[in-house]
GROMACS .gro file of C-alpha atoms in nm:
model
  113
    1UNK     CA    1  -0.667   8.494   1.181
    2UNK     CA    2  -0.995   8.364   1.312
    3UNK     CA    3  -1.166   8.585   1.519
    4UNK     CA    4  -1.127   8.484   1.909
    5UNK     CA    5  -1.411   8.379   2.118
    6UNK     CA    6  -1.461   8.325   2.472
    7UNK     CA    7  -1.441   7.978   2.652
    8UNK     CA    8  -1.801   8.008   2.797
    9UNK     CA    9  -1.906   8.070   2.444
   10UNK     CA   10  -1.778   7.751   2.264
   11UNK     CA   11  -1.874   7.512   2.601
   12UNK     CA   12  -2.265   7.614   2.484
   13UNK     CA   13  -2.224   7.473   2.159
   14UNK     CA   14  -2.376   7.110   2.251
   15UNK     CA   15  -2.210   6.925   2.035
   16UNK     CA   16  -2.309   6.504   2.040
   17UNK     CA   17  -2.154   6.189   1.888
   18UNK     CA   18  -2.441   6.019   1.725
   19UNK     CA   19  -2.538   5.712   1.511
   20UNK     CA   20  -2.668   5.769   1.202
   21UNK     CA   21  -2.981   5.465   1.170
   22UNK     CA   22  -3.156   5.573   0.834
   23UNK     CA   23  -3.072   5.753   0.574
   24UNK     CA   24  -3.234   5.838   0.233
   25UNK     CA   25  -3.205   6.031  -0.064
   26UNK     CA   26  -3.398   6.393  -0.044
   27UNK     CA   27  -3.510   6.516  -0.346
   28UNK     CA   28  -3.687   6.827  -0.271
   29UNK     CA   29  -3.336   6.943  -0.102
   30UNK     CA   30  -3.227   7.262  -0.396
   31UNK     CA   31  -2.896   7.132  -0.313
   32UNK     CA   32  -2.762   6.721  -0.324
   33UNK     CA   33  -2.856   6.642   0.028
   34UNK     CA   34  -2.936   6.313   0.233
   35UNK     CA   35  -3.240   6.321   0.514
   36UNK     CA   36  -3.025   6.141   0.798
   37UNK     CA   37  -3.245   5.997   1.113
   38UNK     CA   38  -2.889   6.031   1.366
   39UNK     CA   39  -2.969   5.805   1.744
   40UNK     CA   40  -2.806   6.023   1.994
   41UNK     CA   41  -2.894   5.804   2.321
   42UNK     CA   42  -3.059   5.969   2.590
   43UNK     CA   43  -3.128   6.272   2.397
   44UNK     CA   44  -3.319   6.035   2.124
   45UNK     CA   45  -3.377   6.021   1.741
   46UNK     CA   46  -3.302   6.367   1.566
   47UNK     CA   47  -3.324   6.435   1.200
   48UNK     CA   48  -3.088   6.625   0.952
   49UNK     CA   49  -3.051   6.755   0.627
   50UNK     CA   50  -2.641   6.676   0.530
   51UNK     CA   51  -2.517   6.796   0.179
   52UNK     CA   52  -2.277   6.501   0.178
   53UNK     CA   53  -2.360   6.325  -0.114
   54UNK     CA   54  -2.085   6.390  -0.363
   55UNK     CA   55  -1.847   6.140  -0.068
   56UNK     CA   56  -2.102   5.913   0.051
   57UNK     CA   57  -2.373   5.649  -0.051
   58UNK     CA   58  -2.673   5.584   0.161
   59UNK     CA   59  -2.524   5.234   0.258
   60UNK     CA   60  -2.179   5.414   0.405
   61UNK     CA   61  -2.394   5.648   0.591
   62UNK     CA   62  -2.552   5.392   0.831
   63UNK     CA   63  -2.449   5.268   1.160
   64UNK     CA   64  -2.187   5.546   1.094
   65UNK     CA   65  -2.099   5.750   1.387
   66UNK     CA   66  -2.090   6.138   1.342
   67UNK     CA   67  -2.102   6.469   1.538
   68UNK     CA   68  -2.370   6.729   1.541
   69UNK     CA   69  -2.437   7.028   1.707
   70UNK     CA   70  -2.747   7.000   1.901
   71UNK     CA   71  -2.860   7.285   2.041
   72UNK     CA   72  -2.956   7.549   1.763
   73UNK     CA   73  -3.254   7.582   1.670
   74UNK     CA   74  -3.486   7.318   1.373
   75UNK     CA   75  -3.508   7.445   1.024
   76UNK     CA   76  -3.727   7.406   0.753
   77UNK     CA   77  -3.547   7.280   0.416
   78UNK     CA   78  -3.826   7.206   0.132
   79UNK     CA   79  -4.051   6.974   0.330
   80UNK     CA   80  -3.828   6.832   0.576
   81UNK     CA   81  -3.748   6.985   0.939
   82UNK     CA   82  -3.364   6.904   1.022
   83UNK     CA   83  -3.322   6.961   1.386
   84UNK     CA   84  -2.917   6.934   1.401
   85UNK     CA   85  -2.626   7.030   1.252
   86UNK     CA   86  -2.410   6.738   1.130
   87UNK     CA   87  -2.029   6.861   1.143
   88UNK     CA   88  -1.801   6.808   0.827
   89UNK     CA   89  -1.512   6.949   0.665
   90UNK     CA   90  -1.562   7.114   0.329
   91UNK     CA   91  -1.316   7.020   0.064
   92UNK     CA   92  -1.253   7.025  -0.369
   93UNK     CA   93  -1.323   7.378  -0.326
   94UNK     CA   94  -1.623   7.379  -0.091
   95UNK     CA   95  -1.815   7.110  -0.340
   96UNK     CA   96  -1.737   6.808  -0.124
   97UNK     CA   97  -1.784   6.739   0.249
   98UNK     CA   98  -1.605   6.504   0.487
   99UNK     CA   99  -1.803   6.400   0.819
  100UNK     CA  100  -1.663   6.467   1.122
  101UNK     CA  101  -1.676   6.175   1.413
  102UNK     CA  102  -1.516   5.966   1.627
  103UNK     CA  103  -1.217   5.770   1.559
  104UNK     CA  104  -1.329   5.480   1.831
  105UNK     CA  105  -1.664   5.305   1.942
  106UNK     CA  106  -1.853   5.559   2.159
  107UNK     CA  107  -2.201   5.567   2.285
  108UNK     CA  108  -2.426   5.812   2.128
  109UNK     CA  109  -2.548   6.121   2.287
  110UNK     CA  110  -2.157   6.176   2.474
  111UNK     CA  111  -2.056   6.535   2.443
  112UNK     CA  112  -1.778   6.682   2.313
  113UNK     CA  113  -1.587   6.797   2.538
   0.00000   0.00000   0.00000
């Protein structure tokens, strides 16, 4: 069973619906990974490294609407600084991710509530 944690502690996770308006192949990633440029309103452009490549081409990825956490802290990956955490569901044995997002229009930068 997963270990419990209190409410306070999950409500400062920031998690965001954003808009995913570029992506493009990264090739210095060690891993298969896309650099994704996500639009999350009010909060602006933010960049992110997302292993999702074995599921999705760079023309599926855009206009696509996704959730990140936004509130941890940038890190480097090869030469590229990804400053959130796109949210996805691991699958075919942890090889394979599936994005997490919204099942309806909503405006980017809304939190998760």
């Amino acid at each position: 069973m997963p270990e419990t944690v209190a409410i306070d502690t999950f409500l400062n996770v920031d998690i965001r619906a954003g808009r995913v308006i570029r992506a493009e192949q990264f090739p210095h990633a060690r891993k298969a990974a896309y650099k994704l440029w996500i639009d999350f309103g009010e909060l602006g452009v933010r960049r992110s490294s997302a292993q999702i490549t074995d599921l999705y081409t760079i023309d599926e990825l855009k206009d696509r609407l996704v959730l990140a956490v936004v509130n941890l802290p940038p890190r480097q990956i090869a030469d590229f600084i990804s400053e959130v955490l796109v949210l996805g569901i691991p699958t075919g044995g942890g090889r394979s991710v599936v994005l997490v997002g919204p099942d309806r229009e909503v405006s980017p930068g809304l939190r998760l509530l």
